[in-house]
């Protein structure tokens, strides 16, 4: 597969990030930097802090210490800065989280109209282009509940793209899908990768990681245990915990 | 016992002379009560103790005491207080109608605020997160995502409260108001025919209830058109 190479410019940087839920430490001194155009896949057992990590990047969770810098902005308590950062960072959730009371096209139009004051015609045009891109323009006037899971997730990707984000976060985008629908979503994500989108993706789709990722990160118990190119990561895992994890998920 | 069917038929038009007052009490206190309920609900979910504690105390008092007691306290009790008699409130509280509206509003506001709060809490958290992730502000998230979905979730319980408010309006006949119940009591005292008169009254209330249920059912269906039937 022909994928563009990341540039040396850093767009996301996490420095010694800690995150607690009460007494439980979900993230322990996380250091990670993401280059523009880089595609990172994060994997690890459940409860390892993968989702928490990417939810900290758009501040759906607030980190307790350390520094997170996204696109030159440090994440702090300033509400204005947060909304500005969030416009640059698209997110796709495990459970799609489409707005059930809005049609598909209105799901896509809401944020551009509210946040960027885009005109209705302009927003609709852009929404239709994006639905074209995720290959479901014919569903534009239906409600989310009328679509299959795979279609809903593709809409959710299109909705995130509506704000023209520089970075896309994927939080287990295929985990809630029936097996026959996983591929249609992975294909759309692969298209994005080919266009040079910076992507951080929490997933257990190892085939996707192998073919699309520049870097695979393995997390366990709130720490980054290992990071490497997919080649090295799958063929020569360095750490015992990584080896055990790979043995478990690849044994079937 | 002699049961006079003709009296039922002749008393219904007489009772209907009070339906205007019933409607005024019902609609006015429903609208004012809804506004009060929205304010209370926002206080309740604000997360700030100086807002949610007063709201909780208020709701506890008005849900925890009989509405008849509330009507009596407002009608007989408040005029005893000098500063109320001297304030602008007096023009409302001087009239039994004003007292009735006030009591019904304060009471329904407490119940409806809890109904609305249930609706807000029922909206999946992920939807707010999805909107936040798109850079939509907190206020806009509430207006465009949480509120419309909360209204849909609240509607069945809210329709119950609107019907219960309609029945509560009958209680204001105890403070001299001649709504349908007030008229019924006068006719009974003149004819000594409580069964016929109160049965006529029941028929009217049942028709009102049925109509209200139908209207809310239509509303629910329209608002839930996004869910697969």
Short mmCIF file of C-alpha atoms in Angstrom, two decimals:
data_model
loop_
_atom_site.label_atom_id
_atom_site.label_comp_id
_atom_site.label_asym_id
_atom_site.label_seq_id
_atom_site.Cartn_x
_atom_site.Cartn_y
_atom_site.Cartn_z
CA UNK A 1 0.00 0.00 0.00
CA UNK A 2 1.23 3.48 -0.83
CA UNK A 3 1.01 5.67 2.20
CA UNK A 4 2.45 9.17 2.54
CA UNK A 5 5.32 9.55 5.00
CA UNK A 6 4.88 11.62 8.16
CA UNK A 7 6.70 14.94 8.32
CA UNK A 8 9.12 15.74 11.16
CA UNK A 9 6.78 18.42 12.55
CA UNK A 10 5.30 17.46 15.96
CA UNK A 11 1.53 18.08 16.32
CA UNK A 12 0.77 16.31 19.57
CA UNK A 13 3.09 16.02 22.49
CA UNK A 14 2.42 14.42 25.87
CA UNK A 15 5.00 14.94 28.58
CA UNK A 16 4.89 12.99 31.85
CA UNK A 17 1.10 12.84 31.82
CA UNK A 18 -0.60 11.36 34.89
CA UNK A 19 -4.31 10.75 35.20
CA UNK A 20 -6.20 9.52 38.25
CA UNK A 21 -9.78 8.36 38.69
CA UNK A 22 -10.07 8.77 42.45
CA UNK A 23 -7.25 6.66 43.85
CA UNK A 24 -6.84 4.65 40.68
CA UNK A 25 -4.01 5.79 38.46
CA UNK A 26 -5.17 5.34 34.87
CA UNK A 27 -2.12 6.91 33.20
CA UNK A 28 1.41 6.80 34.57
CA UNK A 29 4.01 9.28 33.26
CA UNK A 30 2.96 8.98 29.65
CA UNK A 31 5.35 10.43 27.08
CA UNK A 32 4.30 10.39 23.47
CA UNK A 33 4.84 12.65 20.52
CA UNK A 34 2.98 12.43 17.26
CA UNK A 35 4.32 13.85 14.01
CA UNK A 36 2.14 15.48 11.42
CA UNK A 37 0.75 12.78 9.15
CA UNK A 38 1.79 10.00 11.51
CA UNK A 39 -0.55 7.06 12.05
CA UNK A 40 -0.36 5.53 15.49
CA UNK A 41 -2.20 2.45 16.60
CA UNK A 42 -2.56 1.95 20.36
CA UNK A 43 -3.35 -1.51 21.62
CA UNK A 44 -3.34 -3.25 24.96
CA UNK A 45 -5.58 -5.19 27.34
CA UNK A 46 -8.80 -3.61 28.54
CA UNK A 47 -8.31 -1.23 31.42
CA UNK A 48 -4.78 -0.42 30.29
CA UNK A 49 -5.56 3.27 29.79
CA UNK A 50 -5.71 3.40 25.96
CA UNK A 51 -9.07 5.15 25.78
CA UNK A 52 -8.20 7.46 28.67
CA UNK A 53 -5.04 8.45 26.84
CA UNK A 54 -6.76 9.57 23.66
CA UNK A 55 -9.64 11.14 25.61
CA UNK A 56 -7.05 13.33 27.34
CA UNK A 57 -5.86 14.62 23.96
CA UNK A 58 -9.16 16.45 23.36
CA UNK A 59 -9.76 16.91 27.07
CA UNK A 60 -12.83 14.74 27.43
CA UNK A 61 -10.75 13.67 30.41
CA UNK A 62 -8.58 16.15 32.27
CA UNK A 63 -5.06 15.02 33.10
CA UNK A 64 -3.81 15.63 36.62
CA UNK A 65 -0.19 16.46 35.91
CA UNK A 66 2.24 16.70 33.04
CA UNK A 67 1.81 18.60 29.83
CA UNK A 68 -0.31 17.97 26.74
CA UNK A 69 0.33 20.19 23.74
CA UNK A 70 -1.94 19.84 20.70
CA UNK A 71 -1.19 21.83 17.57
CA UNK A 72 0.81 24.36 19.58
CA UNK A 73 -1.85 24.83 22.29
CA UNK A 74 -1.27 23.54 25.78
CA UNK A 75 -4.40 21.99 27.31
CA UNK A 76 -5.37 23.90 30.44
CA UNK A 77 -8.58 24.96 32.17
CA UNK A 78 -9.19 27.80 29.70
CA UNK A 79 -12.53 26.86 28.13
CA UNK A 80 -11.94 28.96 25.03
CA UNK A 81 -8.69 27.21 24.21
CA UNK A 82 -10.30 23.82 24.69
CA UNK A 83 -13.07 24.48 22.18
CA UNK A 84 -10.44 25.75 19.73
CA UNK A 85 -8.36 22.60 20.16
CA UNK A 86 -11.41 20.37 19.83
CA UNK A 87 -12.23 21.88 16.45
CA UNK A 88 -8.83 20.71 15.22
CA UNK A 89 -9.19 17.22 16.65
CA UNK A 90 -11.91 14.93 15.31
CA UNK A 91 -13.02 11.96 17.39
CA UNK A 92 -14.78 8.72 16.55
CA UNK A 93 -16.31 6.70 19.39
CA UNK A 94 -16.91 3.01 19.94
CA UNK A 95 -20.68 3.54 20.16
CA UNK A 96 -20.88 6.03 17.26
CA UNK A 97 -22.75 8.59 19.41
CA UNK A 98 -24.72 9.99 16.49
CA UNK A 99 -27.39 12.49 17.51
CA UNK A 100 -30.54 10.31 17.31
CA UNK A 101 -32.99 13.18 16.81
CA UNK A 102 -31.21 14.58 13.76
CA UNK A 103 -31.09 13.16 10.24
CA UNK A 104 -27.73 11.98 8.94
CA UNK A 105 -27.10 15.16 6.99
CA UNK A 106 -28.10 17.28 9.98
CA UNK A 107 -25.74 15.29 12.19
CA UNK A 108 -22.99 16.45 9.85
CA UNK A 109 -24.21 20.03 9.54
CA UNK A 110 -24.70 20.83 13.22
CA UNK A 111 -21.14 21.63 14.27
CA UNK A 112 -20.12 23.66 11.18
CA UNK A 113 -23.27 25.75 11.56
CA UNK A 114 -22.99 26.30 15.31
CA UNK A 115 -19.24 26.60 15.64
CA UNK A 116 -18.09 28.04 12.35
CA UNK A 117 -21.29 29.89 11.36
CA UNK A 118 -21.22 28.16 8.00
CA UNK A 119 -24.32 28.91 5.91
CA UNK A 120 -26.90 26.14 5.57
CA UNK A 121 -26.21 25.61 1.85
CA UNK A 122 -22.47 25.55 2.35
CA UNK A 123 -22.76 23.10 5.28
CA UNK A 124 -25.11 20.86 3.33
CA UNK A 125 -22.81 20.81 0.32
CA UNK A 126 -19.84 19.89 2.48
CA UNK A 127 -21.88 17.24 4.32
CA UNK A 128 -22.95 15.61 1.06
CA UNK A 129 -19.35 15.56 -0.18
CA UNK A 130 -18.26 13.82 2.98
CA UNK A 131 -21.11 11.30 2.80
CA UNK A 132 -19.96 10.62 -0.74
CA UNK A 133 -16.48 10.04 0.62
CA UNK A 134 -17.67 7.48 3.18
CA UNK A 135 -19.86 5.97 0.45
CA UNK A 136 -23.36 6.50 1.85
CA UNK A 137 -24.80 9.66 0.24
CA UNK A 138 -28.13 7.88 -0.26
CA UNK A 139 -28.70 7.71 3.52
CA UNK A 140 -28.52 11.49 4.01
CA UNK A 141 -32.14 12.02 5.02
CA UNK A 142 -32.57 9.01 7.26
CA UNK A 143 -32.25 8.94 11.02
CA UNK A 144 -29.32 7.12 12.66
CA UNK A 145 -31.55 4.34 14.01
CA UNK A 146 -32.42 3.38 10.43
CA UNK A 147 -28.78 2.61 9.55
CA UNK A 148 -26.64 -0.45 10.25
CA UNK A 149 -23.79 -0.20 12.73
CA UNK A 150 -21.17 -0.02 10.00
CA UNK A 151 -23.06 2.75 8.24
CA UNK A 152 -23.52 4.65 11.50
CA UNK A 153 -19.80 4.49 12.19
CA UNK A 154 -19.00 5.77 8.72
CA UNK A 155 -21.40 8.65 9.31
CA UNK A 156 -19.64 9.32 12.61
CA UNK A 157 -16.31 9.52 10.75
CA UNK A 158 -17.83 11.91 8.22
CA UNK A 159 -19.27 14.01 11.05
CA UNK A 160 -15.85 14.33 12.64
CA UNK A 161 -14.37 15.33 9.27
CA UNK A 162 -16.94 18.12 8.86
CA UNK A 163 -14.84 20.42 11.01
CA UNK A 164 -11.78 19.80 8.79
CA UNK A 165 -9.72 18.51 11.69
CA UNK A 166 -5.95 18.22 11.44
CA UNK A 167 -5.95 15.17 13.70
CA UNK A 168 -8.35 12.24 14.04
CA UNK A 169 -8.76 10.14 17.18
CA UNK A 170 -10.43 6.74 16.96
CA UNK A 171 -11.58 5.07 20.16
CA UNK A 172 -12.12 1.40 19.31
CA UNK A 173 -14.15 2.29 16.21
CA UNK A 174 -14.91 -1.30 15.23
CA UNK A 175 -15.38 -2.95 18.64
CA UNK A 176 -19.16 -2.53 18.70
CA UNK A 177 -19.66 -3.75 15.14
CA UNK A 178 -20.79 -7.09 13.79
CA UNK A 179 -17.85 -8.81 12.06
CA UNK A 180 -19.21 -8.33 8.54
CA UNK A 181 -19.31 -4.56 9.04
CA UNK A 182 -15.79 -4.07 10.31
CA UNK A 183 -14.18 -3.91 6.89
CA UNK A 184 -16.32 -1.12 5.48
CA UNK A 185 -15.22 1.08 8.42
CA UNK A 186 -11.55 0.08 8.16
CA UNK A 187 -11.63 0.90 4.44
CA UNK A 188 -12.80 4.44 5.15
CA UNK A 189 -10.07 4.78 7.76
CA UNK A 190 -7.47 3.49 5.31
CA UNK A 191 -8.65 6.09 2.78
CA UNK A 192 -8.03 8.76 5.40
CA UNK A 193 -4.56 7.39 6.04
CA UNK A 194 -3.77 7.58 2.32
CA UNK A 195 -4.75 11.25 2.34
CA UNK A 196 -2.12 11.94 4.96
CA UNK A 197 -4.39 12.47 7.99
CA UNK A 198 -2.70 12.39 11.38
CA UNK A 199 -4.42 9.51 13.17
CA UNK A 200 -4.34 7.98 16.61
CA UNK A 201 -6.34 4.82 16.71
CA UNK A 202 -7.14 2.59 19.66
CA UNK A 203 -7.97 -0.74 18.09
CA UNK A 204 -7.42 -4.46 18.21
CA UNK A 205 -7.56 -4.80 14.44
CA UNK A 206 -4.01 -6.05 13.97
CA UNK A 207 -4.38 -6.33 10.21
CA UNK A 208 -5.17 -2.63 10.09
CA UNK A 209 -2.23 -1.87 12.38
CA UNK A 210 0.14 -3.85 10.17
CA UNK A 211 -0.92 -2.26 6.90
CA UNK A 212 -1.63 1.33 7.93
CA UNK A 213 0.25 2.29 11.10
CA UNK A 214 3.64 3.96 11.21
CA UNK A 215 3.93 3.19 14.88
CA UNK A 216 2.28 0.67 17.17
CA UNK A 217 2.09 1.51 20.86
CA UNK A 218 1.41 -1.17 23.44
CA UNK A 219 -0.05 -0.09 26.78
CA UNK A 220 -0.56 -2.05 29.97
CA UNK A 221 -1.61 -0.88 33.44
CA UNK A 222 -1.49 2.80 32.51
CA UNK A 223 2.01 2.71 31.02
CA UNK A 224 3.41 2.68 27.54
CA UNK A 225 5.25 -0.64 27.56
CA UNK A 226 6.57 -0.70 24.04
CA UNK A 227 6.43 1.29 20.83
CA UNK A 228 7.79 0.28 17.47
CA UNK A 229 7.14 0.01 13.77
CA UNK A 230 4.45 -2.57 12.99
CA UNK A 231 7.07 -4.80 11.41
CA UNK A 232 9.24 -4.93 14.52
CA UNK A 233 6.31 -4.86 16.90
CA UNK A 234 4.65 -7.97 15.52
CA UNK A 235 7.75 -9.91 14.51
CA UNK A 236 10.15 -9.05 17.31
CA UNK A 237 8.28 -7.79 20.37
CA UNK A 238 10.85 -6.76 22.97
CA UNK A 239 8.91 -6.91 26.22
CA UNK A 240 7.49 -9.96 27.96
CA UNK A 241 4.08 -8.26 28.45
CA UNK A 242 3.89 -7.45 24.74
CA UNK A 243 4.73 -11.02 23.82
CA UNK A 244 2.03 -12.37 26.12
CA UNK A 245 -0.54 -9.96 24.76
CA UNK A 246 0.26 -10.77 21.14
CA UNK A 247 0.16 -14.48 21.88
CA UNK A 248 -3.33 -14.09 23.31
CA UNK A 249 -4.85 -12.04 20.51
CA UNK A 250 -3.12 -13.77 17.62
CA UNK A 251 -3.58 -17.36 18.81
CA UNK A 252 -7.03 -17.79 17.26
CA UNK B 1 -82.73 5.21 45.51
CA UNK B 2 -84.17 7.30 42.71
CA UNK B 3 -81.63 8.05 40.05
CA UNK B 4 -82.51 11.02 37.88
CA UNK B 5 -80.86 10.63 34.45
CA UNK B 6 -82.51 13.78 33.16
CA UNK B 7 -80.76 15.76 35.90
CA UNK B 8 -77.39 14.57 34.59
CA UNK B 9 -78.22 15.95 31.18
CA UNK B 10 -79.55 19.27 32.45
CA UNK B 11 -76.71 19.83 34.90
CA UNK B 12 -73.91 19.37 32.36
CA UNK B 13 -74.56 22.72 30.61
CA UNK B 14 -74.68 24.44 33.99
CA UNK B 15 -71.40 22.88 35.03
CA UNK B 16 -69.82 23.86 31.72
CA UNK B 17 -70.28 27.49 32.69
CA UNK B 18 -67.31 26.93 34.98
CA UNK B 19 -65.11 25.29 32.36
CA UNK B 20 -63.62 28.62 31.31
CA UNK B 21 -62.29 29.13 34.82
CA UNK B 22 -61.04 25.54 34.94
CA UNK B 23 -59.16 26.11 31.69
CA UNK B 24 -57.68 29.41 32.90
CA UNK B 25 -56.45 27.84 36.12
CA UNK B 26 -55.15 24.80 34.27
CA UNK B 27 -53.34 26.43 31.35
CA UNK B 28 -51.98 29.42 33.23
CA UNK B 29 -50.53 27.35 36.06
CA UNK B 30 -49.25 24.72 33.58
CA UNK B 31 -47.28 27.33 31.64
CA UNK B 32 -46.01 29.21 34.70
CA UNK B 33 -45.30 25.89 36.42
CA UNK B 34 -43.27 24.70 33.44
CA UNK B 35 -41.14 27.85 33.51
CA UNK B 36 -40.61 27.42 37.24
CA UNK B 37 -39.78 23.75 36.68
CA UNK B 38 -37.13 24.57 34.06
CA UNK B 39 -35.50 27.05 36.45
CA UNK B 40 -35.59 24.55 39.33
CA UNK B 41 -34.24 21.76 37.15
CA UNK B 42 -31.32 23.92 35.96
CA UNK B 43 -30.55 24.81 39.58
CA UNK B 44 -30.77 21.16 40.52
CA UNK B 45 -28.26 19.99 37.86
CA UNK B 46 -25.98 23.05 38.15
CA UNK B 47 -23.54 21.24 40.43
CA UNK B 48 -23.36 24.36 42.63
CA UNK B 49 -24.57 23.79 46.17
CA UNK B 50 -26.00 27.28 46.63
CA UNK B 51 -28.30 26.55 43.68
CA UNK B 52 -29.18 22.89 44.07
CA UNK B 53 -29.71 22.89 47.83
CA UNK B 54 -32.46 25.56 47.74
CA UNK B 55 -34.05 23.78 44.77
CA UNK B 56 -34.01 20.45 46.62
CA UNK B 57 -35.55 22.00 49.74
CA UNK B 58 -38.24 23.67 47.67
CA UNK B 59 -39.07 20.46 45.82
CA UNK B 60 -39.14 18.49 49.06
CA UNK B 61 -41.60 20.91 50.68
CA UNK B 62 -43.99 21.16 47.74
CA UNK B 63 -43.97 17.48 46.89
CA UNK B 64 -44.09 16.50 50.52
CA UNK B 65 -47.27 18.33 51.56
CA UNK B 66 -50.87 18.11 50.33
CA UNK B 67 -51.78 20.66 47.70
CA UNK B 68 -54.93 21.50 49.66
CA UNK B 69 -52.76 22.60 52.58
CA UNK B 70 -50.67 24.71 50.21
CA UNK B 71 -53.80 26.37 48.83
CA UNK B 72 -55.05 27.16 52.34
CA UNK B 73 -51.72 28.54 53.49
CA UNK B 74 -51.52 30.82 50.48
CA UNK B 75 -55.16 31.91 50.70
CA UNK B 76 -55.59 32.25 54.46
CA UNK B 77 -52.02 32.51 55.64
CA UNK B 78 -50.14 34.92 53.39
CA UNK B 79 -52.61 37.85 53.75
CA UNK B 80 -51.79 37.83 57.47
CA UNK B 81 -48.26 38.90 56.69
CA UNK B 82 -48.02 42.67 56.62
CA UNK B 83 -45.23 43.12 54.08
CA UNK B 84 -47.12 40.94 51.62
CA UNK B 85 -50.18 43.11 51.96
CA UNK B 86 -48.02 46.13 51.25
CA UNK B 87 -46.14 44.63 48.31
CA UNK B 88 -47.11 44.32 44.64
CA UNK B 89 -47.97 40.68 45.37
CA UNK B 90 -51.08 41.84 47.16
CA UNK B 91 -52.90 42.60 43.91
CA UNK B 92 -52.55 38.89 43.08
CA UNK B 93 -53.03 37.40 46.52
CA UNK B 94 -56.07 39.59 47.27
CA UNK B 95 -58.04 37.56 44.74
CA UNK B 96 -58.79 33.89 45.25
CA UNK B 97 -57.98 33.36 41.55
CA UNK B 98 -54.44 34.67 42.09
CA UNK B 99 -54.03 32.43 45.13
CA UNK B 100 -55.26 29.44 43.16
CA UNK B 101 -52.87 30.08 40.27
CA UNK B 102 -49.98 30.62 42.68
CA UNK B 103 -50.65 27.41 44.62
CA UNK B 104 -51.09 25.27 41.50
CA UNK B 105 -47.99 26.78 39.84
CA UNK B 106 -45.75 26.28 42.85
CA UNK B 107 -46.98 22.72 43.27
CA UNK B 108 -46.75 21.55 39.67
CA UNK B 109 -43.38 23.30 39.27
CA UNK B 110 -41.89 21.05 41.93
CA UNK B 111 -43.16 17.85 40.31
CA UNK B 112 -42.33 18.81 36.73
CA UNK B 113 -38.78 19.88 37.60
CA UNK B 114 -38.07 16.35 38.77
CA UNK B 115 -39.65 14.93 35.60
CA UNK B 116 -37.41 17.16 33.47
CA UNK B 117 -34.35 16.27 35.53
CA UNK B 118 -35.04 12.60 34.90
CA UNK B 119 -35.20 13.39 31.19
CA UNK B 120 -31.88 15.24 31.23
CA UNK B 121 -30.19 12.43 33.15
CA UNK B 122 -31.59 9.93 30.67
CA UNK B 123 -29.76 11.45 27.70
CA UNK B 124 -26.71 9.24 27.00
CA UNK B 125 -23.50 10.89 28.14
CA UNK B 126 -21.72 9.94 24.94
CA UNK B 127 -23.87 12.33 22.89
CA UNK B 128 -22.68 15.30 24.91
CA UNK B 129 -19.10 14.05 24.54
CA UNK B 130 -19.50 13.70 20.79
CA UNK B 131 -20.78 17.27 20.59
CA UNK B 132 -17.99 18.50 22.87
CA UNK B 133 -15.43 16.75 20.68
CA UNK B 134 -16.74 18.76 17.73
CA UNK B 135 -15.99 21.99 19.59
CA UNK B 136 -19.65 22.80 20.34
CA UNK B 137 -19.91 24.93 23.49
CA UNK B 138 -21.55 23.75 26.70
CA UNK B 139 -24.62 26.00 26.31
CA UNK B 140 -25.15 24.98 22.69
CA UNK B 141 -24.77 21.31 23.63
CA UNK B 142 -27.58 21.74 26.13
CA UNK B 143 -29.84 23.58 23.68
CA UNK B 144 -29.31 21.42 20.59
CA UNK B 145 -28.59 17.97 22.01
CA UNK B 146 -29.57 17.49 25.64
CA UNK B 147 -32.77 19.53 25.75
CA UNK B 148 -34.55 18.11 22.68
CA UNK B 149 -33.79 14.55 23.77
CA UNK B 150 -34.69 15.25 27.40
CA UNK B 151 -38.05 16.65 26.32
CA UNK B 152 -38.81 13.46 24.41
CA UNK B 153 -37.87 11.35 27.42
CA UNK B 154 -39.92 13.51 29.79
CA UNK B 155 -43.07 13.68 27.72
CA UNK B 156 -44.92 10.58 28.99
CA UNK B 157 -44.42 11.51 32.65
CA UNK B 158 -45.13 15.17 31.89
CA UNK B 159 -48.48 14.35 30.29
CA UNK B 160 -49.39 12.58 33.53
CA UNK B 161 -48.62 15.70 35.48
CA UNK B 162 -50.64 17.93 33.16
CA UNK B 163 -53.66 15.66 33.69
CA UNK B 164 -53.11 15.59 37.40
CA UNK B 165 -52.92 19.39 37.40
CA UNK B 166 -56.25 19.58 35.61
CA UNK B 167 -57.83 17.49 38.37
CA UNK B 168 -56.13 19.58 41.05
CA UNK B 169 -57.86 22.71 39.76
CA UNK B 170 -61.04 21.34 41.36
CA UNK B 171 -59.49 22.01 44.76
CA UNK B 172 -59.66 25.77 44.32
CA UNK B 173 -63.43 25.55 44.77
CA UNK B 174 -62.53 25.40 48.47
CA UNK B 175 -61.39 29.02 48.31
CA UNK B 176 -64.67 30.34 46.88
CA UNK B 177 -63.80 30.01 43.19
CA UNK B 178 -66.67 28.90 40.96
CA UNK B 179 -64.91 26.52 38.64
CA UNK B 180 -66.85 23.42 37.56
CA UNK B 181 -66.38 21.87 40.99
CA UNK B 182 -67.54 25.07 42.70
CA UNK B 183 -70.67 25.18 40.55
CA UNK B 184 -71.33 21.50 41.21
CA UNK B 185 -71.27 22.08 44.96
CA UNK B 186 -73.79 24.90 44.62
CA UNK B 187 -76.13 22.81 42.48
CA UNK B 188 -75.86 19.93 44.96
CA UNK B 189 -76.77 22.20 47.83
CA UNK B 190 -79.83 23.32 45.90
CA UNK B 191 -81.01 19.98 44.51
CA UNK B 192 -79.76 17.54 47.18
CA UNK B 193 -78.79 15.25 44.27
CA UNK B 194 -75.07 14.64 44.81
CA UNK B 195 -74.84 11.48 42.68
CA UNK B 196 -76.26 12.92 39.50
CA UNK B 197 -74.35 16.18 39.73
CA UNK B 198 -70.99 14.68 40.59
CA UNK B 199 -71.42 11.98 37.94
CA UNK B 200 -72.02 14.75 35.39
CA UNK B 201 -68.86 16.40 36.63
CA UNK B 202 -66.94 13.15 36.28
CA UNK B 203 -68.08 12.80 32.70
CA UNK B 204 -66.73 16.24 31.84
CA UNK B 205 -63.39 15.59 33.54
CA UNK B 206 -63.06 12.22 31.80
CA UNK B 207 -63.60 13.85 28.41
CA UNK B 208 -60.92 16.42 29.23
CA UNK B 209 -58.52 13.70 30.33
CA UNK B 210 -59.16 11.63 27.23
CA UNK B 211 -58.54 14.63 24.96
CA UNK B 212 -55.34 15.53 26.78
CA UNK B 213 -54.06 11.97 26.51
CA UNK B 214 -54.75 11.95 22.79
CA UNK B 215 -52.95 15.24 22.24
CA UNK B 216 -49.89 14.05 24.14
CA UNK B 217 -49.92 10.71 22.33
CA UNK B 218 -49.80 12.55 18.99
CA UNK B 219 -47.04 14.80 20.26
CA UNK B 220 -45.03 11.82 21.45
CA UNK B 221 -45.38 10.05 18.15
CA UNK B 222 -44.31 13.13 16.24
CA UNK B 223 -41.30 13.74 18.47
CA UNK B 224 -40.18 10.12 18.36
CA UNK B 225 -40.34 9.81 14.59
CA UNK B 226 -36.56 9.28 14.59
CA UNK B 227 -36.90 5.98 16.42
CA UNK B 228 -37.96 2.89 14.54
CA UNK B 229 -41.58 2.11 15.35
#
